[in-house]
C-alpha cells in the first residue's frame, strides 16, 4: 500500500495476524515499512541493484525514527546512483566469495574426500581462469557455456588436424 508515512500512522498500526503488511512511503521512493504478524515494525529499502531487486533493512521502529530512516534511504540511494554503493555502509547485505577463492576449499573438503580422480577435477577447474576473479553469484550458465564452447572448439580444431584411420565397412 502506498501512502505518506507519519510517526502517528506508524504508531497506530496494528499487526495483521494472518499476513505481513507493507506500506510504501510516498515522500521517499523505495522506503517501505514492514509490519510482521508479531508486530515488529521495520524500515526497508526496496531497490534494483545491479539488475537484481534487493530489500535492504534500514532498522526497526521506534529505535530508528521515520526521519532517520528517510535520511538513511536518501544516503543509500545517492550511493547507488553515483556508483559508490559497495555493501559497506552498514546495511545487511552479505558478500559472496569469488570462484578462485572457492575452488581450493572444494578440492580439500569435497573432491579429495569423495573422488579418487580429484587431481583431474582440480586441473579442470584450474582452466576456468577467466572466471576465477568473479563472484559466485555473478557467474551464469551462459558464462560457463561460452567458456566451454571456446575450449571445446580449440580442442576440436586440434583433433581435426590429426588423421583418423579409416574403418573398413564405414562410409
PDB file of C-alpha atoms in Angstrom:
ATOM      1  CA  UNK A   1       0.000   0.000   0.000  1.00  0.00           C
ATOM      2  CA  UNK A   2       1.419   3.406  -0.923  1.00  0.00           C
ATOM      3  CA  UNK A   3       0.825   6.371   1.389  1.00  0.00           C
ATOM      4  CA  UNK A   4       2.583   9.188   3.183  1.00  0.00           C
ATOM      5  CA  UNK A   5       4.133   7.655   6.277  1.00  0.00           C
ATOM      6  CA  UNK A   6       3.928   9.605   9.523  1.00  0.00           C
ATOM      7  CA  UNK A   7       5.043   8.706  13.041  1.00  0.00           C
ATOM      8  CA  UNK A   8       1.445   8.859  14.229  1.00  0.00           C
ATOM      9  CA  UNK A   9       0.335   6.469  11.450  1.00  0.00           C
ATOM     10  CA  UNK A  10       3.174   4.019  12.211  1.00  0.00           C
ATOM     11  CA  UNK A  11       2.474   4.006  15.961  1.00  0.00           C
ATOM     12  CA  UNK A  12      -1.252   3.402  15.338  1.00  0.00           C
ATOM     13  CA  UNK A  13      -0.803   0.419  13.030  1.00  0.00           C
ATOM     14  CA  UNK A  14      -1.724  -2.954  14.492  1.00  0.00           C
ATOM     15  CA  UNK A  15      -0.314  -6.220  13.124  1.00  0.00           C
ATOM     16  CA  UNK A  16      -2.438  -8.474  10.960  1.00  0.00           C
ATOM     17  CA  UNK A  17      -2.212 -12.000  12.459  1.00  0.00           C
ATOM     18  CA  UNK A  18      -2.637 -13.661   9.045  1.00  0.00           C
ATOM     19  CA  UNK A  19      -0.146 -11.742   6.843  1.00  0.00           C
ATOM     20  CA  UNK A  20       2.740  -9.274   6.827  1.00  0.00           C
ATOM     21  CA  UNK A  21       1.876  -5.689   5.879  1.00  0.00           C
ATOM     22  CA  UNK A  22       3.999  -3.427   3.640  1.00  0.00           C
ATOM     23  CA  UNK A  23       3.472   0.326   3.434  1.00  0.00           C
ATOM     24  CA  UNK A  24       5.439   2.268   0.789  1.00  0.00           C
ATOM     25  CA  UNK A  25       6.293   5.875   1.546  1.00  0.00           C
ATOM     26  CA  UNK A  26       5.076   8.478  -0.970  1.00  0.00           C
ATOM     27  CA  UNK A  27       7.735  11.012   0.062  1.00  0.00           C
ATOM     28  CA  UNK A  28      10.829   8.796  -0.180  1.00  0.00           C
ATOM     29  CA  UNK A  29      10.983   6.374  -3.130  1.00  0.00           C
ATOM     30  CA  UNK A  30      11.980   2.868  -2.079  1.00  0.00           C
ATOM     31  CA  UNK A  31      11.267   3.315   1.648  1.00  0.00           C
ATOM     32  CA  UNK A  32       8.976   0.575   2.931  1.00  0.00           C
ATOM     33  CA  UNK A  33       7.567  -0.010   6.408  1.00  0.00           C
ATOM     34  CA  UNK A  34       7.054  -3.731   7.046  1.00  0.00           C
ATOM     35  CA  UNK A  35       4.841  -4.827   9.903  1.00  0.00           C
ATOM     36  CA  UNK A  36       5.226  -8.517  10.705  1.00  0.00           C
ATOM     37  CA  UNK A  37       2.476 -10.717  12.094  1.00  0.00           C
ATOM     38  CA  UNK A  38       4.137 -10.439  15.510  1.00  0.00           C
ATOM     39  CA  UNK A  39       4.000  -6.617  15.374  1.00  0.00           C
ATOM     40  CA  UNK A  40       7.640  -5.820  14.598  1.00  0.00           C
ATOM     41  CA  UNK A  41       7.880  -2.632  12.534  1.00  0.00           C
ATOM     42  CA  UNK A  42      10.923  -2.494  10.252  1.00  0.00           C
ATOM     43  CA  UNK A  43      12.083   0.088   7.722  1.00  0.00           C
ATOM     44  CA  UNK A  44      13.461  -1.353   4.482  1.00  0.00           C
ATOM     45  CA  UNK A  45      14.693  -0.053   1.160  1.00  0.00           C
ATOM     46  CA  UNK A  46      13.430  -1.822  -1.970  1.00  0.00           C
ATOM     47  CA  UNK A  47      15.737  -1.033  -4.873  1.00  0.00           C
ATOM     48  CA  UNK A  48      17.082  -2.713  -8.010  1.00  0.00           C
ATOM     49  CA  UNK A  49      20.874  -3.000  -7.614  1.00  0.00           C
ATOM     50  CA  UNK A  50      22.984  -4.434 -10.448  1.00  0.00           C
ATOM     51  CA  UNK A  51      19.860  -5.790 -12.123  1.00  0.00           C
ATOM     52  CA  UNK A  52      18.523  -7.590  -9.041  1.00  0.00           C
ATOM     53  CA  UNK A  53      15.719  -6.440  -6.798  1.00  0.00           C
ATOM     54  CA  UNK A  54      17.086  -6.047  -3.259  1.00  0.00           C
ATOM     55  CA  UNK A  55      15.493  -5.425   0.109  1.00  0.00           C
ATOM     56  CA  UNK A  56      17.938  -3.718   2.435  1.00  0.00           C
ATOM     57  CA  UNK A  57      16.994  -3.480   6.113  1.00  0.00           C
ATOM     58  CA  UNK A  58      17.396   0.041   7.490  1.00  0.00           C
ATOM     59  CA  UNK A  59      16.270  -0.573  11.089  1.00  0.00           C
ATOM     60  CA  UNK A  60      13.364  -1.119  13.455  1.00  0.00           C
ATOM     61  CA  UNK A  61      10.847   1.430  14.559  1.00  0.00           C
ATOM     62  CA  UNK A  62      10.959   3.167  17.142  1.00  0.00           C
ATOM     63  CA  UNK A  63      14.728   2.671  17.534  1.00  0.00           C
ATOM     64  CA  UNK A  64      15.118   4.336  14.130  1.00  0.00           C
ATOM     65  CA  UNK A  65      12.728   7.243  13.679  1.00  0.00           C
ATOM     66  CA  UNK A  66      10.892   7.881  10.419  1.00  0.00           C
ATOM     67  CA  UNK A  67      13.045  10.963   9.764  1.00  0.00           C
ATOM     68  CA  UNK A  68      16.261   8.972  10.333  1.00  0.00           C
ATOM     69  CA  UNK A  69      15.017   6.190   8.053  1.00  0.00           C
ATOM     70  CA  UNK A  70      14.308   8.709   5.281  1.00  0.00           C
ATOM     71  CA  UNK A  71      17.773  10.250   5.679  1.00  0.00           C
ATOM     72  CA  UNK A  72      19.388   6.827   5.591  1.00  0.00           C
ATOM     73  CA  UNK A  73      17.444   5.785   2.479  1.00  0.00           C
ATOM     74  CA  UNK A  74      18.373   9.049   0.770  1.00  0.00           C
ATOM     75  CA  UNK A  75      22.045   8.410   1.592  1.00  0.00           C
ATOM     76  CA  UNK A  76      21.911   4.836   0.248  1.00  0.00           C
ATOM     77  CA  UNK A  77      20.081   5.917  -2.925  1.00  0.00           C
ATOM     78  CA  UNK A  78      22.748   8.577  -3.517  1.00  0.00           C
ATOM     79  CA  UNK A  79      25.487   5.944  -3.090  1.00  0.00           C
ATOM     80  CA  UNK A  80      23.736   3.598  -5.536  1.00  0.00           C
ATOM     81  CA  UNK A  81      23.119   6.287  -8.175  1.00  0.00           C
ATOM     82  CA  UNK A  82      26.690   7.598  -8.056  1.00  0.00           C
ATOM     83  CA  UNK A  83      28.139   4.084  -8.267  1.00  0.00           C
ATOM     84  CA  UNK A  84      29.743   4.173  -4.820  1.00  0.00           C
ATOM     85  CA  UNK A  85      27.483   1.551  -3.225  1.00  0.00           C
ATOM     86  CA  UNK A  86      29.836  -1.217  -2.117  1.00  0.00           C
ATOM     87  CA  UNK A  87      27.770  -3.035   0.525  1.00  0.00           C
ATOM     88  CA  UNK A  88      29.937  -1.310   3.124  1.00  0.00           C
ATOM     89  CA  UNK A  89      27.509   1.184   4.566  1.00  0.00           C
ATOM     90  CA  UNK A  90      26.192  -0.837   7.500  1.00  0.00           C
ATOM     91  CA  UNK A  91      23.177  -2.387   5.833  1.00  0.00           C
ATOM     92  CA  UNK A  92      22.703  -6.150   5.995  1.00  0.00           C
ATOM     93  CA  UNK A  93      23.938  -7.370   2.609  1.00  0.00           C
ATOM     94  CA  UNK A  94      26.162 -10.424   2.554  1.00  0.00           C
ATOM     95  CA  UNK A  95      29.200 -10.602   0.284  1.00  0.00           C
ATOM     96  CA  UNK A  96      29.809 -13.581  -1.960  1.00  0.00           C
ATOM     97  CA  UNK A  97      33.213 -15.217  -2.491  1.00  0.00           C
ATOM     98  CA  UNK A  98      34.933 -15.454  -5.872  1.00  0.00           C
ATOM     99  CA  UNK A  99      35.269 -18.691  -7.832  1.00  0.00           C
ATOM    100  CA  UNK A 100      39.034 -18.625  -7.328  1.00  0.00           C
ATOM    101  CA  UNK A 101      38.553 -18.485  -3.554  1.00  0.00           C
ATOM    102  CA  UNK A 102      36.049 -21.357  -3.501  1.00  0.00           C
ATOM    103  CA  UNK A 103      37.930 -23.879  -5.660  1.00  0.00           C
ATOM    104  CA  UNK A 104      40.686 -24.741  -3.101  1.00  0.00           C
ATOM    105  CA  UNK A 105      38.042 -25.295  -0.386  1.00  0.00           C
ATOM    106  CA  UNK A 106      36.025 -27.506  -2.737  1.00  0.00           C
ATOM    107  CA  UNK A 107      39.094 -29.596  -3.596  1.00  0.00           C
ATOM    108  CA  UNK A 108      40.105 -30.040   0.063  1.00  0.00           C
ATOM    109  CA  UNK A 109      36.694 -30.582   1.639  1.00  0.00           C
ATOM    110  CA  UNK A 110      34.838 -32.448  -1.093  1.00  0.00           C
ATOM    111  CA  UNK A 111      36.852 -33.665  -4.072  1.00  0.00           C
ATOM    112  CA  UNK A 112      39.718 -35.266  -2.110  1.00  0.00           C
ATOM    113  CA  UNK A 113      37.262 -36.939   0.244  1.00  0.00           C
ATOM    114  CA  UNK A 114      34.759 -38.232  -2.329  1.00  0.00           C
ATOM    115  CA  UNK A 115      36.719 -38.706  -5.568  1.00  0.00           C
ATOM    116  CA  UNK A 116      39.732 -40.795  -6.446  1.00  0.00           C
ATOM    117  CA  UNK A 117      40.395 -38.637  -9.503  1.00  0.00           C
ATOM    118  CA  UNK A 118      40.332 -35.333  -7.614  1.00  0.00           C
ATOM    119  CA  UNK A 119      43.525 -34.202  -9.378  1.00  0.00           C
ATOM    120  CA  UNK A 120      41.680 -34.298 -12.703  1.00  0.00           C
ATOM    121  CA  UNK A 121      38.874 -32.168 -11.227  1.00  0.00           C
ATOM    122  CA  UNK A 122      41.433 -29.747  -9.843  1.00  0.00           C
ATOM    123  CA  UNK A 123      43.102 -29.474 -13.273  1.00  0.00           C
ATOM    124  CA  UNK A 124      39.726 -28.977 -14.949  1.00  0.00           C
ATOM    125  CA  UNK A 125      38.707 -26.207 -12.536  1.00  0.00           C
ATOM    126  CA  UNK A 126      42.095 -24.532 -12.952  1.00  0.00           C
ATOM    127  CA  UNK A 127      41.249 -23.982 -16.632  1.00  0.00           C
ATOM    128  CA  UNK A 128      38.456 -21.555 -15.674  1.00  0.00           C
ATOM    129  CA  UNK A 129      40.990 -18.758 -15.094  1.00  0.00           C
ATOM    130  CA  UNK A 130      38.801 -16.164 -16.811  1.00  0.00           C
ATOM    131  CA  UNK A 131      36.099 -16.752 -14.183  1.00  0.00           C
ATOM    132  CA  UNK A 132      38.355 -17.022 -11.085  1.00  0.00           C
ATOM    133  CA  UNK A 133      38.077 -13.320 -10.235  1.00  0.00           C
ATOM    134  CA  UNK A 134      34.273 -13.185 -10.480  1.00  0.00           C
ATOM    135  CA  UNK A 135      31.901 -13.571  -7.551  1.00  0.00           C
ATOM    136  CA  UNK A 136      29.996 -16.856  -7.386  1.00  0.00           C
ATOM    137  CA  UNK A 137      26.594 -15.169  -7.672  1.00  0.00           C
ATOM    138  CA  UNK A 138      27.669 -13.327 -10.843  1.00  0.00           C
ATOM    139  CA  UNK A 139      28.648 -16.446 -12.802  1.00  0.00           C
ATOM    140  CA  UNK A 140      25.795 -17.573 -15.019  1.00  0.00           C
ATOM    141  CA  UNK A 141      25.216 -20.687 -17.085  1.00  0.00           C
ATOM    142  CA  UNK A 142      25.901 -18.652 -20.242  1.00  0.00           C
ATOM    143  CA  UNK A 143      29.389 -17.747 -18.950  1.00  0.00           C
ATOM    144  CA  UNK A 144      30.272 -21.404 -18.421  1.00  0.00           C
ATOM    145  CA  UNK A 145      28.743 -22.356 -21.791  1.00  0.00           C
ATOM    146  CA  UNK A 146      30.793 -19.643 -23.539  1.00  0.00           C
ATOM    147  CA  UNK A 147      33.954 -20.858 -21.842  1.00  0.00           C
ATOM    148  CA  UNK A 148      33.132 -24.460 -22.704  1.00  0.00           C
ATOM    149  CA  UNK A 149      32.428 -23.609 -26.358  1.00  0.00           C
ATOM    150  CA  UNK A 150      35.717 -21.733 -26.639  1.00  0.00           C
ATOM    151  CA  UNK A 151      37.745 -24.564 -25.122  1.00  0.00           C
ATOM    152  CA  UNK A 152      35.939 -27.342 -26.996  1.00  0.00           C
ATOM    153  CA  UNK A 153      36.288 -25.559 -30.354  1.00  0.00           C
ATOM    154  CA  UNK A 154      40.019 -25.164 -29.704  1.00  0.00           C
ATOM    155  CA  UNK A 155      40.363 -28.862 -28.844  1.00  0.00           C
ATOM    156  CA  UNK A 156      38.220 -29.974 -31.810  1.00  0.00           C
ATOM    157  CA  UNK A 157      40.458 -27.950 -34.143  1.00  0.00           C
ATOM    158  CA  UNK A 158      43.471 -29.791 -32.791  1.00  0.00           C
ATOM    159  CA  UNK A 159      41.579 -33.075 -33.060  1.00  0.00           C
ATOM    160  CA  UNK A 160      40.603 -32.475 -36.713  1.00  0.00           C
ATOM    161  CA  UNK A 161      44.247 -31.925 -37.640  1.00  0.00           C
ATOM    162  CA  UNK A 162      45.059 -35.492 -36.637  1.00  0.00           C
ATOM    163  CA  UNK A 163      44.465 -38.034 -39.436  1.00  0.00           C
ATOM    164  CA  UNK A 164      41.848 -40.528 -38.346  1.00  0.00           C
ATOM    165  CA  UNK A 165      42.386 -44.096 -39.594  1.00  0.00           C
ATOM    166  CA  UNK A 166      39.591 -45.314 -41.835  1.00  0.00           C
ATOM    167  CA  UNK A 167      37.442 -48.136 -40.578  1.00  0.00           C
ATOM    168  CA  UNK A 168      36.579 -50.855 -43.146  1.00  0.00           C
ATOM    169  CA  UNK A 169      32.887 -51.061 -43.987  1.00  0.00           C
ATOM    170  CA  UNK A 170      32.171 -47.490 -42.849  1.00  0.00           C
ATOM    171  CA  UNK A 171      31.498 -44.583 -45.164  1.00  0.00           C
TER     172      UNK A 171
END
